[in-house]
């Protein structure tokens, strides 16, 4: 496992996210009310880029494509893909799957992610 400096915490304001590539992994780093978190950056449904999605309810990332929602803190699915109507047909083969998460640490105001 290696630890990477992402940025100073002041460069990642509350309710924003930053996409980075760490050792070949596409990672999304978030700053939410509960702190700093990191998940894989592609949706587990059909791999849309979550960096184009939005943070909702202060702690969830919503996929821009079919609106699956994941808890940023745990990666768990909160709501599976539900848009547009009919997407449920695809869900028969694309089952719910949590996002991979990465550990984040804050040291002297700098944000680090370990992958
Ligand atoms: S790709 Fe994210 S919900 Fe379908």
PDB file of C-alpha atoms and ligand atoms in Angstrom:
ATOM      1  CA  UNK A   1       0.000   0.000   0.000  1.00  0.00           C
ATOM      2  CA  UNK A   2       1.310   3.470  -0.757  1.00  0.00           C
ATOM      3  CA  UNK A   3       0.287   6.828   0.567  1.00  0.00           C
ATOM      4  CA  UNK A   4      -0.191   9.775  -1.786  1.00  0.00           C
ATOM      5  CA  UNK A   5      -0.428  13.489  -1.104  1.00  0.00           C
ATOM      6  CA  UNK A   6      -3.600  14.767  -2.785  1.00  0.00           C
ATOM      7  CA  UNK A   7      -3.749  18.438  -1.846  1.00  0.00           C
ATOM      8  CA  UNK A   8      -4.019  20.839   1.038  1.00  0.00           C
ATOM      9  CA  UNK A   9      -7.439  20.643   2.693  1.00  0.00           C
ATOM     10  CA  UNK A  10      -8.072  24.285   1.701  1.00  0.00           C
ATOM     11  CA  UNK A  11      -7.926  23.225  -1.959  1.00  0.00           C
ATOM     12  CA  UNK A  12     -10.855  20.850  -1.518  1.00  0.00           C
ATOM     13  CA  UNK A  13     -13.747  22.898  -0.123  1.00  0.00           C
ATOM     14  CA  UNK A  14     -16.704  21.332   1.658  1.00  0.00           C
ATOM     15  CA  UNK A  15     -19.045  19.414  -0.671  1.00  0.00           C
ATOM     16  CA  UNK A  16     -16.548  19.176  -3.504  1.00  0.00           C
ATOM     17  CA  UNK A  17     -14.563  16.289  -4.958  1.00  0.00           C
ATOM     18  CA  UNK A  18     -11.368  15.790  -6.876  1.00  0.00           C
ATOM     19  CA  UNK A  19     -10.486  13.018  -9.341  1.00  0.00           C
ATOM     20  CA  UNK A  20      -6.944  11.632  -9.212  1.00  0.00           C
ATOM     21  CA  UNK A  21      -5.057   8.646 -10.573  1.00  0.00           C
ATOM     22  CA  UNK A  22      -3.018   6.788  -7.955  1.00  0.00           C
ATOM     23  CA  UNK A  23      -0.872   3.783  -8.889  1.00  0.00           C
ATOM     24  CA  UNK A  24      -3.163   3.125 -11.853  1.00  0.00           C
ATOM     25  CA  UNK A  25      -6.378   3.457  -9.814  1.00  0.00           C
ATOM     26  CA  UNK A  26      -8.907   6.152 -10.684  1.00  0.00           C
ATOM     27  CA  UNK A  27      -9.906   7.620  -7.361  1.00  0.00           C
ATOM     28  CA  UNK A  28     -12.368  10.293  -6.312  1.00  0.00           C
ATOM     29  CA  UNK A  29     -11.537  12.207  -3.135  1.00  0.00           C
ATOM     30  CA  UNK A  30     -14.386  13.999  -1.354  1.00  0.00           C
ATOM     31  CA  UNK A  31     -14.726  16.601   1.352  1.00  0.00           C
ATOM     32  CA  UNK A  32     -18.068  16.294   3.148  1.00  0.00           C
ATOM     33  CA  UNK A  33     -19.353  17.384   6.537  1.00  0.00           C
ATOM     34  CA  UNK A  34     -18.079  14.161   8.149  1.00  0.00           C
ATOM     35  CA  UNK A  35     -14.568  14.599   6.771  1.00  0.00           C
ATOM     36  CA  UNK A  36     -12.468  13.486   3.819  1.00  0.00           C
ATOM     37  CA  UNK A  37     -13.167  10.210   1.983  1.00  0.00           C
ATOM     38  CA  UNK A  38     -12.080   8.424  -1.180  1.00  0.00           C
ATOM     39  CA  UNK A  39     -13.782   5.890  -3.464  1.00  0.00           C
ATOM     40  CA  UNK A  40     -13.213   4.399  -6.879  1.00  0.00           C
ATOM     41  CA  UNK A  41     -14.205   6.996  -9.468  1.00  0.00           C
ATOM     42  CA  UNK A  42     -16.315   4.861 -11.794  1.00  0.00           C
ATOM     43  CA  UNK A  43     -19.844   3.755 -10.974  1.00  0.00           C
ATOM     44  CA  UNK A  44     -20.179   0.015 -10.333  1.00  0.00           C
ATOM     45  CA  UNK A  45     -23.355  -0.141 -12.445  1.00  0.00           C
ATOM     46  CA  UNK A  46     -21.952   0.452 -15.937  1.00  0.00           C
ATOM     47  CA  UNK A  47     -18.874   2.508 -15.124  1.00  0.00           C
ATOM     48  CA  UNK A  48     -20.003   6.101 -15.646  1.00  0.00           C
ATOM     49  CA  UNK A  49     -17.561   8.683 -14.214  1.00  0.00           C
ATOM     50  CA  UNK A  50     -18.844   9.707 -10.791  1.00  0.00           C
ATOM     51  CA  UNK A  51     -16.848  12.944 -10.940  1.00  0.00           C
ATOM     52  CA  UNK A  52     -19.575  14.171 -13.294  1.00  0.00           C
ATOM     53  CA  UNK A  53     -22.208  13.293 -10.702  1.00  0.00           C
ATOM     54  CA  UNK A  54     -23.199  15.290  -7.662  1.00  0.00           C
ATOM     55  CA  UNK A  55     -22.950  15.115  -3.912  1.00  0.00           C
ATOM     56  CA  UNK A  56     -26.441  14.901  -2.400  1.00  0.00           C
ATOM     57  CA  UNK A  57     -27.731  14.903   1.178  1.00  0.00           C
ATOM     58  CA  UNK A  58     -24.240  15.850   2.330  1.00  0.00           C
ATOM     59  CA  UNK A  59     -22.944  12.271   2.210  1.00  0.00           C
ATOM     60  CA  UNK A  60     -23.944  10.515  -1.029  1.00  0.00           C
ATOM     61  CA  UNK A  61     -22.568  10.565  -4.549  1.00  0.00           C
ATOM     62  CA  UNK A  62     -25.190  10.328  -7.293  1.00  0.00           C
ATOM     63  CA  UNK A  63     -24.150   8.798 -10.608  1.00  0.00           C
ATOM     64  CA  UNK A  64     -24.748  11.149 -13.567  1.00  0.00           C
ATOM     65  CA  UNK A  65     -25.989   8.352 -15.828  1.00  0.00           C
ATOM     66  CA  UNK A  66     -28.701   6.278 -14.101  1.00  0.00           C
ATOM     67  CA  UNK A  67     -28.706   8.025 -10.724  1.00  0.00           C
ATOM     68  CA  UNK A  68     -27.491   5.239  -8.478  1.00  0.00           C
ATOM     69  CA  UNK A  69     -26.496   6.703  -5.108  1.00  0.00           C
ATOM     70  CA  UNK A  70     -23.643   5.526  -2.917  1.00  0.00           C
ATOM     71  CA  UNK A  71     -22.709   6.463   0.630  1.00  0.00           C
ATOM     72  CA  UNK A  72     -19.395   8.289   0.240  1.00  0.00           C
ATOM     73  CA  UNK A  73     -18.234   7.134   3.693  1.00  0.00           C
ATOM     74  CA  UNK A  74     -18.685   3.403   3.151  1.00  0.00           C
ATOM     75  CA  UNK A  75     -19.101   2.988  -0.620  1.00  0.00           C
ATOM     76  CA  UNK A  76     -22.382   1.133   0.027  1.00  0.00           C
ATOM     77  CA  UNK A  77     -25.254   1.394  -2.420  1.00  0.00           C
ATOM     78  CA  UNK A  78     -28.035   3.601  -1.044  1.00  0.00           C
ATOM     79  CA  UNK A  79     -30.251   3.591  -4.158  1.00  0.00           C
ATOM     80  CA  UNK A  80     -29.509   1.490  -7.198  1.00  0.00           C
ATOM     81  CA  UNK A  81     -29.853   2.696 -10.808  1.00  0.00           C
ATOM     82  CA  UNK A  82     -33.399   3.935 -11.317  1.00  0.00           C
ATOM     83  CA  UNK A  83     -33.345   6.309 -14.298  1.00  0.00           C
ATOM     84  CA  UNK A  84     -34.581   6.390 -17.019  1.00  0.00           C
ATOM     85  CA  UNK A  85     -37.682   4.218 -16.603  1.00  0.00           C
ATOM     86  CA  UNK A  86     -36.867   0.756 -17.932  1.00  0.00           C
ATOM     87  CA  UNK A  87     -33.308   0.705 -16.574  1.00  0.00           C
ATOM     88  CA  UNK A  88     -34.490  -2.053 -14.226  1.00  0.00           C
ATOM     89  CA  UNK A  89     -34.193  -4.439 -17.185  1.00  0.00           C
ATOM     90  CA  UNK A  90     -30.458  -3.827 -17.250  1.00  0.00           C
ATOM     91  CA  UNK A  91     -30.306  -4.191 -13.474  1.00  0.00           C
ATOM     92  CA  UNK A  92     -31.212  -7.860 -13.867  1.00  0.00           C
ATOM     93  CA  UNK A  93     -27.628  -8.383 -15.022  1.00  0.00           C
ATOM     94  CA  UNK A  94     -25.976  -5.429 -13.273  1.00  0.00           C
ATOM     95  CA  UNK A  95     -26.568  -6.221  -9.612  1.00  0.00           C
ATOM     96  CA  UNK A  96     -25.952  -3.834  -6.750  1.00  0.00           C
ATOM     97  CA  UNK A  97     -22.290  -3.497  -5.928  1.00  0.00           C
ATOM     98  CA  UNK A  98     -20.594  -1.166  -3.459  1.00  0.00           C
ATOM     99  CA  UNK A  99     -17.812   1.209  -4.496  1.00  0.00           C
ATOM    100  CA  UNK A 100     -14.282   0.363  -3.418  1.00  0.00           C
ATOM    101  CA  UNK A 101     -13.081   2.796  -0.767  1.00  0.00           C
ATOM    102  CA  UNK A 102      -9.603   4.000   0.159  1.00  0.00           C
ATOM    103  CA  UNK A 103      -8.300   5.228   3.459  1.00  0.00           C
ATOM    104  CA  UNK A 104      -7.755   8.951   3.825  1.00  0.00           C
ATOM    105  CA  UNK A 105      -5.647  10.729   6.412  1.00  0.00           C
ATOM    106  CA  UNK A 106      -5.207  14.365   7.248  1.00  0.00           C
ATOM    107  CA  UNK A 107      -1.772  15.474   8.378  1.00  0.00           C
ATOM    108  CA  UNK A 108      -0.955  19.097   9.131  1.00  0.00           C
ATOM    109  CA  UNK A 109      -3.729  20.202   6.815  1.00  0.00           C
ATOM    110  CA  UNK A 110      -2.689  17.942   3.939  1.00  0.00           C
ATOM    111  CA  UNK A 111      -4.955  15.224   2.563  1.00  0.00           C
ATOM    112  CA  UNK A 112      -3.377  11.817   1.878  1.00  0.00           C
ATOM    113  CA  UNK A 113      -4.949   8.744   0.283  1.00  0.00           C
ATOM    114  CA  UNK A 114      -3.550   5.217   0.609  1.00  0.00           C
ATOM    115  CA  UNK A 115      -4.070   2.738  -2.223  1.00  0.00           C
TER     116      UNK A 115
HETATM  117  S1  LIG B   1     -23.605   3.839 -14.616  1.00  0.00           S
HETATM  118 FE1  LIG B   1     -24.007   4.672 -12.682  1.00  0.00          FE
HETATM  119  S2  LIG B   1     -26.059   4.211 -12.310  1.00  0.00           S
HETATM  120 FE2  LIG B   1     -25.670   3.357 -14.275  1.00  0.00          FE
END
